Coordinates of C-alpha atoms and ligand atoms in Angstrom, one line a residue:
M1365 CA 0.0 0.0 0.0
V1366 CA 1.4 3.4 -1.0
D1367 CA 0.1 6.9 -0.7
A1368 CA -0.1 7.4 -4.5
I1369 CA 0.2 5.4 -7.7
V1370 CA 1.1 7.4 -10.8
I1371 CA 0.1 5.9 -14.2
G1372 CA 2.4 6.9 -17.1
G1373 CA 6.1 7.8 -17.4
G1374 CA 5.7 10.7 -19.8
I1375 CA 6.9 14.1 -18.6
T1376 CA 3.6 14.7 -16.7
G1377 CA 3.6 11.4 -14.7
S1378 CA 7.3 11.7 -14.1
G1379 CA 6.8 15.3 -12.8
V1380 CA 4.0 14.3 -10.5
A1381 CA 6.0 11.3 -9.1
R1382 CA 8.9 13.6 -8.4
D1383 CA 6.8 16.3 -6.8
L1384 CA 4.9 13.9 -4.5
A1385 CA 8.1 12.0 -3.5
L1386 CA 9.8 15.3 -2.6
R1387 CA 6.8 16.2 -0.5
G1388 CA 7.4 13.0 1.5
L1389 CA 4.7 10.7 0.0
S1390 CA 5.3 7.0 -0.8
V1391 CA 4.8 6.8 -4.6
T1392 CA 4.8 4.0 -7.2
L1393 CA 4.9 5.0 -10.9
L1394 CA 4.0 2.5 -13.6
E1395 CA 5.0 3.0 -17.2
K1396 CA 3.8 0.4 -19.7
S1397 CA 6.5 1.0 -22.3
Y1398 CA 9.5 3.2 -21.7
P1399 CA 9.9 6.7 -20.3
G1400 CA 8.8 9.3 -22.9
A1401 CA 7.2 6.6 -25.1
G1402 CA 4.1 8.8 -25.7
A1403 CA 3.8 12.4 -26.8
T1404 CA 6.8 13.4 -24.7
G1405 CA 9.3 11.5 -26.9
R1406 CA 7.5 12.5 -30.1
C1407 CA 7.3 16.3 -29.7
H1408 CA 9.3 19.2 -31.1
G1409 CA 11.3 19.8 -28.0
L1410 CA 10.4 23.5 -28.0
L1411 CA 10.5 25.2 -24.7
H1412 CA 7.8 27.7 -25.5
S1413 CA 8.3 31.4 -24.6
G1414 CA 4.5 31.7 -24.7
A1415 CA 4.4 33.9 -27.8
R1416 CA 2.8 31.1 -29.9
Y1417 CA -0.2 31.0 -27.7
A1418 CA -0.5 34.7 -26.8
V1419 CA -3.3 35.7 -29.2
K1420 CA -5.5 32.6 -28.8
D1421 CA -4.8 31.4 -25.4
P1422 CA -3.3 34.1 -23.1
R1423 CA -3.5 32.0 -19.9
A1424 CA -1.4 29.2 -21.6
A1425 CA 1.0 31.9 -22.9
A1426 CA 1.5 33.4 -19.4
E1427 CA 2.1 29.9 -18.0
C1428 CA 4.7 29.1 -20.7
A1429 CA 6.4 32.4 -20.1
S1430 CA 7.0 31.7 -16.4
E1431 CA 7.7 28.0 -16.7
N1432 CA 10.2 28.6 -19.5
L1433 CA 12.3 30.4 -17.0
V1434 CA 11.8 27.8 -14.3
V1435 CA 12.8 24.9 -16.6
K1436 CA 15.9 26.8 -17.7
K1437 CA 16.8 27.4 -14.0
I1438 CA 16.2 23.9 -12.6
A1439 CA 17.3 21.9 -15.7
P1440 CA 20.0 23.9 -17.6
H1441 CA 21.6 20.6 -18.8
C1442 CA 18.4 19.7 -20.6
V1443 CA 18.0 23.0 -22.4
E1444 CA 19.8 24.8 -25.2
E1445 CA 19.2 28.5 -24.8
T1446 CA 18.7 29.2 -28.5
G1447 CA 16.3 32.1 -28.4
G1448 CA 13.6 32.3 -31.0
V1449 CA 12.3 34.5 -33.8
F1450 CA 8.9 35.0 -35.3
L1451 CA 9.2 35.8 -39.0
A1452 CA 6.6 37.5 -41.3
I1453 CA 6.8 36.4 -44.9
D1454 CA 3.7 38.0 -46.3
E1455 CA 1.5 41.0 -45.6
A1456 CA -1.0 38.9 -43.6
D1457 CA 1.8 37.9 -41.3
V1458 CA 2.9 41.5 -41.0
A1459 CA -0.6 42.5 -39.9
Y1460 CA -0.8 39.6 -37.4
G1461 CA 2.4 40.9 -35.9
D1462 CA 0.6 43.9 -34.4
M1463 CA -1.9 41.6 -32.7
L1464 CA 0.9 39.3 -31.5
L1465 CA 2.9 42.2 -30.0
Q1466 CA -0.1 43.5 -28.1
A1467 CA -1.2 40.0 -26.9
C1468 CA 2.4 39.2 -25.7
R1469 CA 2.6 42.4 -23.7
A1470 CA -0.8 41.8 -22.1
A1471 CA 0.1 38.2 -21.2
G1472 CA 3.6 39.2 -19.9
V1473 CA 5.5 37.3 -22.6
P1474 CA 8.8 39.1 -23.4
I1475 CA 9.1 39.9 -27.1
D1476 CA 11.0 42.6 -29.1
E1477 CA 10.9 43.8 -32.6
Q1478 CA 14.2 43.2 -34.6
S1479 CA 15.5 44.0 -38.0
P1480 CA 14.2 41.4 -40.5
A1481 CA 17.1 42.1 -42.8
E1482 CA 19.4 40.7 -40.2
S1483 CA 17.3 37.7 -39.4
L1484 CA 17.8 34.1 -40.6
N1485 CA 15.6 34.8 -43.6
P1486 CA 16.7 38.1 -45.1
D1487 CA 13.6 38.2 -47.2
A1488 CA 11.4 38.3 -44.1
L1489 CA 9.2 41.4 -43.8
R1490 CA 9.1 41.6 -40.1
C1491 CA 10.9 39.9 -37.2
F1492 CA 10.3 39.5 -33.4
G1493 CA 12.7 38.0 -30.9
T1494 CA 11.5 35.7 -28.1
R1495 CA 12.8 33.5 -25.3
D1496 CA 12.0 30.2 -27.0
A1497 CA 14.6 27.5 -26.4
A1498 CA 15.2 23.8 -27.3
V1499 CA 14.7 21.1 -24.6
D1500 CA 15.6 17.4 -24.7
P1501 CA 12.3 15.7 -23.7
F1502 CA 14.0 12.4 -22.8
L1503 CA 16.6 13.9 -20.6
L1504 CA 14.0 16.0 -18.8
T1505 CA 11.8 13.0 -18.2
L1506 CA 14.6 10.8 -17.0
A1507 CA 15.9 13.6 -14.7
N1508 CA 12.4 13.8 -13.1
L1509 CA 12.1 10.0 -12.8
Y1510 CA 15.6 9.6 -11.4
D1511 CA 15.0 12.4 -8.8
A1512 CA 11.7 10.8 -7.8
Y1513 CA 13.6 7.5 -7.4
R1514 CA 16.3 9.1 -5.3
A1515 CA 13.5 10.6 -3.1
G1516 CA 12.1 7.1 -2.5
A1517 CA 9.6 6.5 -5.3
S1518 CA 9.4 3.1 -6.8
I1519 CA 9.6 3.4 -10.6
I1520 CA 8.3 0.4 -12.6
V1521 CA 9.0 0.4 -16.3
G1522 CA 7.5 -2.2 -18.7
T1523 CA 4.3 -2.8 -16.6
G1524 CA 1.1 -1.1 -17.5
V1525 CA -2.2 -0.6 -15.7
K1526 CA -5.1 -2.6 -17.1
R1527 CA -7.8 -1.3 -14.8
I1528 CA -8.3 1.4 -12.2
G1529 CA -10.4 0.3 -9.2
E1530 CA -11.5 2.0 -6.0
G1531 CA -8.1 2.4 -4.2
F1532 CA -6.2 0.0 -6.4
V1533 CA -5.0 -0.7 -9.9
E1534 CA -4.7 -4.0 -11.7
T1535 CA -1.5 -4.2 -13.7
S1536 CA -0.8 -5.9 -17.0
D1537 CA 0.9 -8.8 -15.2
G1538 CA -2.3 -9.4 -13.1
S1539 CA -1.0 -7.8 -9.8
I1540 CA -3.2 -5.6 -7.6
L1541 CA -1.4 -2.5 -6.2
K1542 CA -3.2 -0.5 -3.6
A1543 CA -3.0 3.3 -3.0
D1544 CA -4.9 6.0 -1.3
A1545 CA -4.7 8.2 -4.4
I1546 CA -4.3 7.2 -8.1
V1547 CA -3.0 9.7 -10.7
N1548 CA -3.9 8.9 -14.3
A1549 CA -1.2 10.6 -16.4
A1550 CA -1.5 8.2 -19.3
G1551 CA -1.5 11.0 -21.9
C1552 CA -3.7 10.3 -25.0
E1553 CA -4.7 7.0 -23.4
C1554 CA -6.1 8.5 -20.2
A1555 CA -9.7 8.4 -21.4
N1556 CA -9.5 4.9 -22.8
L1557 CA -8.1 3.6 -19.5
L1558 CA -11.0 5.2 -17.6
E1559 CA -13.5 3.7 -20.0
A1560 CA -11.9 0.2 -19.7
S1561 CA -12.2 0.6 -15.9
G1562 CA -16.0 1.4 -16.2
R1563 CA -15.5 5.0 -15.1
Q1564 CA -16.7 8.2 -16.7
A1565 CA -14.0 9.7 -19.0
P1566 CA -13.5 13.3 -20.0
A1567 CA -13.9 14.3 -23.7
V1568 CA -10.4 14.0 -25.0
Q1569 CA -9.7 14.0 -28.8
P1570 CA -6.6 12.3 -30.1
D1571 CA -4.8 14.8 -32.4
H1572 CA -2.0 13.5 -34.7
G1573 CA 1.0 15.8 -35.4
T1574 CA 3.9 14.9 -37.7
L1575 CA 7.4 16.3 -37.5
L1576 CA 10.4 16.1 -40.0
V1577 CA 14.1 15.8 -39.0
T1578 CA 16.8 17.5 -41.2
E1579 CA 20.2 15.8 -41.6
R1580 CA 21.9 18.8 -40.1
R1581 CA 20.9 22.0 -38.3
V1582 CA 19.3 24.5 -40.6
C1583 CA 19.0 27.1 -37.9
D1584 CA 20.5 27.8 -34.4
Q1585 CA 17.4 29.6 -33.2
V1586 CA 13.8 28.5 -33.0
V1587 CA 12.0 29.9 -36.0
N1588 CA 8.2 30.5 -35.9
R1589 CA 5.9 31.8 -38.6
M1590 CA 4.3 35.1 -37.5
R1591 CA 0.7 33.9 -37.8
L1592 CA -1.9 31.9 -35.8
P1593 CA -0.6 28.4 -35.2
G1594 CA -0.8 26.3 -38.4
D1595 CA 0.9 23.5 -40.2
G1596 CA 4.7 23.7 -40.8
D1597 CA 5.2 26.9 -39.0
I1598 CA 7.9 26.0 -36.4
I1599 CA 11.6 24.9 -36.9
V1600 CA 13.5 23.9 -33.8
P1601 CA 17.2 23.2 -33.6
G1602 CA 17.7 19.9 -31.7
H1603 CA 21.2 18.6 -31.1
S1604 CA 22.8 18.0 -34.6
T1605 CA 19.5 18.3 -36.4
S1606 CA 16.5 20.6 -36.8
I1607 CA 12.9 19.5 -36.4
I1608 CA 10.2 20.9 -38.7
G1609 CA 6.6 20.7 -37.6
T1610 CA 3.9 20.2 -37.2
T1611 CA 0.5 19.1 -38.5
S1612 CA -2.8 18.7 -36.6
Q1613 CA -5.4 16.0 -37.6
K1614 CA -8.0 14.2 -35.7
S1615 CA -6.4 10.7 -35.5
A1616 CA -4.7 8.4 -33.1
S1617 CA -2.2 7.1 -35.6
T1618 CA 1.5 7.5 -35.1
I1619 CA 2.3 6.8 -38.8
P1620 CA 3.5 9.9 -40.7
L1621 CA 1.9 10.4 -44.1
R1622 CA 3.5 11.4 -47.4
T1623 CA 1.0 14.2 -47.8
E1624 CA 2.1 15.7 -44.5
Y1625 CA 5.7 15.4 -45.5
H1626 CA 5.1 17.4 -48.7
K1627 CA 3.0 20.0 -46.9
L1628 CA 5.6 20.5 -44.1
I1629 CA 8.4 20.9 -46.6
R1630 CA 6.5 23.4 -48.6
E1631 CA 5.7 25.5 -45.6
A1632 CA 9.1 25.2 -44.0
V1633 CA 11.0 26.3 -47.2
A1634 CA 8.7 29.4 -47.5
L1635 CA 9.6 30.2 -43.8
L1636 CA 13.3 29.5 -44.0
P1637 CA 14.8 29.0 -47.5
Q1638 CA 17.8 27.1 -46.0
V1639 CA 15.5 24.1 -45.5
K1640 CA 15.6 23.6 -49.3
G1641 CA 19.2 22.4 -49.3
A1642 CA 18.8 20.0 -46.3
R1643 CA 18.1 16.3 -46.6
I1644 CA 15.1 15.1 -44.6
I1645 CA 16.2 12.0 -42.8
R1646 CA 13.1 11.0 -40.9
A1647 CA 9.5 11.7 -40.0
F1648 CA 7.7 10.9 -36.8
S1649 CA 4.3 11.5 -35.4
G1650 CA 2.9 12.1 -31.9
I1651 CA -0.6 12.3 -30.5
R1652 CA -1.9 15.2 -28.5
P1653 CA -4.8 14.6 -26.2
L1654 CA -6.9 17.7 -26.9
L1655 CA -9.7 18.7 -24.6
G1656 CA -13.1 18.8 -26.4
S1657 CA -13.9 17.7 -29.9
G1658 CA -13.8 19.4 -33.3
D1659 CA -11.1 20.7 -35.7
G1660 CA -7.7 20.1 -34.1
R1661 CA -6.5 23.7 -34.8
S1662 CA -9.5 25.2 -33.1
L1663 CA -9.1 23.2 -29.9
S1664 CA -7.2 24.6 -27.0
R1665 CA -3.7 23.2 -26.0
D1666 CA -4.7 23.8 -22.4
Y1667 CA -4.8 21.1 -19.7
K1668 CA -7.4 20.1 -17.2
I1669 CA -7.2 18.1 -13.9
F1670 CA -10.2 16.0 -13.1
E1671 CA -10.8 14.8 -9.5
D1672 CA -13.1 11.8 -8.7
A1673 CA -13.0 10.1 -5.3
G1674 CA -9.4 9.0 -4.9
L1675 CA -8.6 9.4 -8.6
I1676 CA -7.0 12.3 -10.4
T1677 CA -6.9 12.4 -14.2
I1678 CA -4.6 14.9 -16.1
A1679 CA -5.6 15.6 -19.7
G1680 CA -3.9 17.9 -22.3
G1681 CA -1.0 20.2 -21.7
K1682 CA 2.4 20.9 -23.0
L1683 CA 6.0 19.8 -22.2
T1684 CA 6.9 23.4 -21.3
T1685 CA 4.4 23.6 -18.5
Y1686 CA 4.7 20.0 -17.2
R1687 CA 6.1 21.1 -13.8
L1688 CA 3.2 23.5 -13.1
V1689 CA 0.6 20.8 -14.1
A1690 CA 2.4 18.3 -11.9
E1691 CA 2.3 20.9 -9.0
H1692 CA -1.4 21.4 -9.4
A1693 CA -2.1 17.6 -9.7
S1694 CA 0.1 17.0 -6.6
D1695 CA -1.7 19.7 -4.6
A1696 CA -4.9 17.9 -5.5
V1697 CA -3.5 14.6 -4.2
M1698 CA -2.4 16.3 -0.9
R1699 CA -5.8 17.7 -0.4
M1700 CA -7.4 14.4 -1.1
L1701 CA -5.2 12.6 1.4
G1702 CA -5.5 15.4 4.0
K1703 CA -1.7 15.8 4.0
T1704 CA 0.5 18.8 4.2
G1705 CA 3.8 19.4 2.4
R1706 CA 4.8 22.2 0.1
C1707 CA 5.9 21.9 -3.5
S1708 CA 9.6 22.5 -4.0
T1709 CA 10.0 21.7 -7.7
M1710 CA 10.0 25.4 -8.7
S1711 CA 13.5 25.9 -7.3
E1712 CA 14.9 22.4 -6.6
P1713 CA 17.5 21.6 -9.3
L1714 CA 17.0 18.4 -11.4
P1715 CA 20.0 16.0 -11.6
D1716 CA 22.0 15.8 -14.8
V1717 CA 21.5 12.1 -15.8
R1718 CA 24.3 12.0 -18.3
R1719 CA 27.8 10.8 -17.9
E1720 CA 30.8 11.1 -20.3
A1721 CA 30.9 8.3 -22.8
Q1722 CA 34.7 8.3 -22.1
G1723 CA 35.9 8.4 -25.7
A1724 CA 33.5 5.7 -27.0
I1725 CA 31.5 7.8 -29.4
E1726 CA 28.8 5.3 -30.5
C1727 CA 27.1 7.5 -33.1
R1728 CA 29.4 9.4 -35.3
C1729 CA 26.6 11.4 -37.0
E1730 CA 25.5 12.7 -33.7
S1731 CA 28.9 12.7 -32.0
A1732 CA 26.9 11.4 -29.0
G1733 CA 29.5 12.0 -26.3
H1734 CA 27.3 11.2 -23.4
R1735 CA 25.5 8.2 -22.0
I1736 CA 22.7 7.9 -19.5
I1737 CA 23.8 7.0 -16.0
D1738 CA 22.7 3.6 -14.8
M1739 CA 19.2 3.6 -13.3
P1740 CA 18.0 0.4 -11.8
F1741 CA 14.5 0.9 -13.2
L1742 CA 15.8 1.0 -16.7
K1743 CA 17.6 -2.3 -16.6
N1744 CA 15.2 -4.0 -19.0
T1745 CA 14.8 -1.0 -21.3
D1746 CA 16.7 -0.2 -24.5
V1747 CA 18.4 3.0 -23.4
S1748 CA 19.9 3.7 -26.8
R1749 CA 17.3 6.3 -27.6
F1750 CA 18.2 8.3 -24.5
N1751 CA 21.8 8.4 -25.8
R1752 CA 20.5 9.6 -29.2
L1753 CA 21.8 6.5 -30.9
G1754 CA 20.6 6.4 -34.5
F1755 CA 19.0 9.9 -34.3
G1756 CA 21.6 11.4 -36.7
A1757 CA 22.0 11.4 -40.5
C1758 CA 22.6 7.7 -41.0
Q1759 CA 19.5 6.7 -38.9
G1760 CA 21.3 3.9 -37.1
M1761 CA 22.9 2.2 -40.1
R1762 CA 26.3 2.3 -38.4
C1763 CA 25.4 2.3 -34.7
A1764 CA 22.6 -0.3 -34.5
R1765 CA 25.1 -2.8 -33.2
F1766 CA 25.4 -0.7 -30.0
S1767 CA 21.7 -1.1 -29.3
N1768 CA 20.7 -3.9 -26.9
A1769 CA 17.5 -4.5 -28.8
P1770 CA 18.8 -4.1 -32.5
E1771 CA 15.6 -5.5 -34.2
D1772 CA 13.2 -3.1 -32.5
F1773 CA 15.7 -0.3 -32.9
L1774 CA 16.1 -0.8 -36.7
Q1775 CA 12.4 -1.3 -37.2
E1776 CA 11.7 1.9 -35.4
R1777 CA 14.3 3.8 -37.5
W1778 CA 13.0 2.4 -40.7
K1779 CA 9.4 3.3 -39.9
G1780 CA 10.6 7.0 -39.8
V1781 CA 12.8 6.8 -42.9
K1782 CA 10.2 5.2 -45.2
P1783 CA 7.8 8.2 -45.5
V1784 CA 10.6 10.7 -46.5
I1785 CA 12.3 8.8 -49.2
D1786 CA 12.8 11.3 -51.9
E1787 CA 15.6 12.5 -54.2
G1788 CA 17.9 13.7 -51.5
Q1789 CA 17.3 10.9 -49.1
F1790 CA 17.1 8.0 -51.6
Q1791 CA 20.7 7.0 -51.7
Q1792 CA 21.1 7.1 -47.9
A1793 CA 17.8 5.2 -47.4
Y1794 CA 18.9 2.5 -49.9
L1795 CA 22.2 2.0 -48.1
S1796 CA 20.4 1.9 -44.7
W1797 CA 17.8 -0.5 -45.9
A1798 CA 20.4 -2.9 -47.3
S1799 CA 22.4 -2.7 -44.2
Y1800 CA 19.4 -3.2 -41.9
K1801 CA 18.2 -6.1 -44.0
T1802 CA 21.6 -7.9 -44.0
R1803 CA 21.6 -7.5 -40.2
M1804 CA 18.1 -8.7 -39.5
G1805 CA 17.7 -11.4 -42.2
D1806 CA 14.5 -13.4 -41.6
R1807 CA 13.5 -11.2 -38.7
W1808 CA 12.8 -8.3 -41.0
P1809 CA 9.0 -7.8 -41.2
G1810 CA 7.5 -9.2 -44.4
E1811 CA 5.8 -6.0 -45.5
M1812 CA 9.2 -4.2 -45.5
N1813 CA 10.9 -6.8 -47.6
S1814 CA 11.3 -4.8 -50.7
M1815 CA 12.9 -1.4 -50.8
P1816 CA 10.3 1.3 -51.6
G1817 CA 11.2 3.2 -54.8
N1818 CA 12.2 6.8 -54.9
G1819 CA 9.0 8.7 -53.8
G1820 CA 8.1 6.5 -50.9
S1821 CA 5.6 3.8 -50.4
S1822 CA 2.4 4.4 -52.3
S1823 CA 0.3 3.1 -49.5
E1824 CA 1.2 6.2 -47.5
Ligands
FAD627 C1 3.5 16.4 -32.5 C2 3.6 17.1 -31.1 C3 4.5 18.1 -30.9 C4 4.6 18.7 -29.7 N1 5.5 19.7 -29.5 C5 5.6 20.3 -28.3 C6 6.6 21.3 -28.0 O1 7.5 21.5 -28.9 N2 6.7 21.8 -26.8 C7 5.8 21.5 -25.8 O2 5.9 22.2 -24.8 N3 4.8 20.6 -26.0 C8 4.7 20.0 -27.2 N4 3.8 19.0 -27.4 C9 2.9 18.6 -26.3 C10 3.7 17.6 -25.3 O3 4.4 16.7 -26.1 C11 2.8 16.9 -24.4 O4 1.9 17.8 -23.8 C12 3.5 16.2 -23.3 O5 4.6 15.5 -23.8 C13 2.5 15.3 -22.6 O6 3.1 14.5 -21.7 P1 2.3 13.4 -20.9 O7 3.2 12.8 -19.9 O8 1.1 14.0 -20.3 O9 1.8 12.3 -22.0 P2 2.7 11.2 -22.7 O10 4.0 11.7 -23.0 O11 1.8 10.7 -23.8 O12 2.9 10.1 -21.6 C14 1.9 9.1 -21.3 C15 2.6 7.9 -20.9 O13 1.7 7.0 -20.3 C16 2.0 5.7 -20.7 N5 0.8 4.9 -20.6 C17 -0.3 5.0 -21.3 N6 -1.2 4.1 -20.9 C18 -0.7 3.4 -19.8 C19 -1.1 2.4 -18.9 N7 -2.4 1.9 -19.1 N8 -0.3 2.0 -18.0 C20 0.9 2.5 -17.8 N9 1.4 3.5 -18.6 C21 0.6 4.0 -19.6 C22 2.5 5.8 -22.1 O14 3.3 4.7 -22.5 C23 3.3 7.2 -22.0 O15 4.6 7.0 -21.8 C24 3.7 18.3 -28.6 C25 2.8 17.3 -28.8 C26 2.8 16.6 -30.1 C27 1.9 15.5 -30.3

C-alpha cells in the first residue's frame, strides 16, 4: 500500500511522481512501455516562450512564459538557450504581428521587434525575438524520474495498468497494487483507460501531429511563422538536427503520411529557405490529447485536472508547463489525502542524468559523447534512444550494433525513414535499408521486404 500510484512515465507522470516524492509521500509510478514513449518523446522539444499562444490562449501563454524560466533554471543541462524568432513572410503575417505584440505584452510574454534584414531569412518582412529554447524531452523526463527514485519513489518500467479500481490498480501482469490516491497521467490513453475501468471519461480527442528531421541544423534559433498556429510553422534546432513541424489532424495514428511530408516541406521552405538544401532523414508523429472535440487547430492546447474520489486524471497540456501541471495535480493529491507538504520543484534543481561516454563515441553522425547513467528501473529498457543512438544522419545504419535490442531499434528507425524517401534521401535510405536487411535477415518484417522506390511507399 502506498500513498499514491502514478500511471504513465511521460513528462507529466514523471513530474507528478517527483513532486509527490519530494513532499514525502510514498509513490509508485507504472510506465507500460519506456519513459517518454508517448507524446513526450514525439514532440518538437520546443520550450515555448509563450508567444505562440499569446493571441488565442493568453493563460497558456503566461504559464509558458513563467515555466520557460523555471525549466531553464532547474534543468539547464536539458535546455539549449537558442532564443527564438517570429518571421513574417507575407503581408497577412505582418498584420498579425501587431496583434501578436499586443497580446504578448498583455500576457507578460517578453518579445522585441528586430531588423528582418538581419534575421535568418533576409527576405522576411518583419521579425520579433522571443525567449524560445530547445529542450531534450527524454533527458528532462529521466531527470524527473531519477530524482523521484532518489526521493524514495518506486519506478516500474514495462508494466502497464489494465484497470483502475477503488483504491487499487490492476497491472498488466495481473498484480493488484493499492494506494490512497491514483493519478492517471496516461496521456492520450487517459480516457480509454477510464472507460476500460468502467469510469466516466472526459472528452479527449486524439490529435495527430507529424514532424520532420533534417540531416543537419538549418538554424541555431527556434523559427516560428508570424501567424496563428498552423501546419509547418515551427523549426526547432535539436542537437545536430533541426525539427520541422507540425500538422494537426483528428487521428490516433503515429504513422506519418507522405501528404504531411510534402506540406511540411513546402511551408518550411517558405519560412526558411535554408531548408531547401537540407536532406530530410526522418518523419515521426505524436498524438496530443486535446480537450473537447472538433477541428484540431480550433481546440485549446490547455490542460485540465479532473478529480473523482481517490482518482486524479490529467488531460492535455504541454511539455513546457509540465512542472506546473504536476504541481497542481500533486496539490490535489495532498488535499485528497489530507496531508501537508509544500511543492519544492520550482527551485529544486534536477539532476544531470548523463555521464561522459569516455571516448567511446557510438554514433558518429551525432557525436553522441554522453550516455545515460545507470538507473535500476531501466535495466530491461533499451536505453539507446536516450543516448540519441541512431538519431543522426545515417539513422542507425552504423550504430545499431550498440543497441541492446537491435531488431526493435532498426524497425523503429525504418518506420521513420520510409515516408521521407525522396531524391535527396534515396541513396542514404537505400544504403540503410540494405544494411538493416543484412543484419536482420528473416527477422525483418515481411511487408518491408522490398525497398520502396524513390518517392516512398504508395500506401502512404
Ligand atoms: C507532435 C507534437 C508536438 C509537440 N510539441 C511540443 C513542443 O514543442 N513543446 C511543448 O511544450 N509541448 C509539445 N507537445 C505537447 C507535449 O508533447 C505533451 O503535452 C506532453 O509530452 C504530454 O506528456 P504526458 O506525460 O502527459 O503524456 P505522454 O508523453 O503521452 O505520456 C503518457 C505515458 O503513459 C504511458 N501509458 C499509457 N497508458 C498506460 C497504462 N495503461 N499503464 C501505464 N502506462 C501507460 C505511455 O506509454 C506514455 O509513456 C507536442 C505534442 C505533439 C503530439
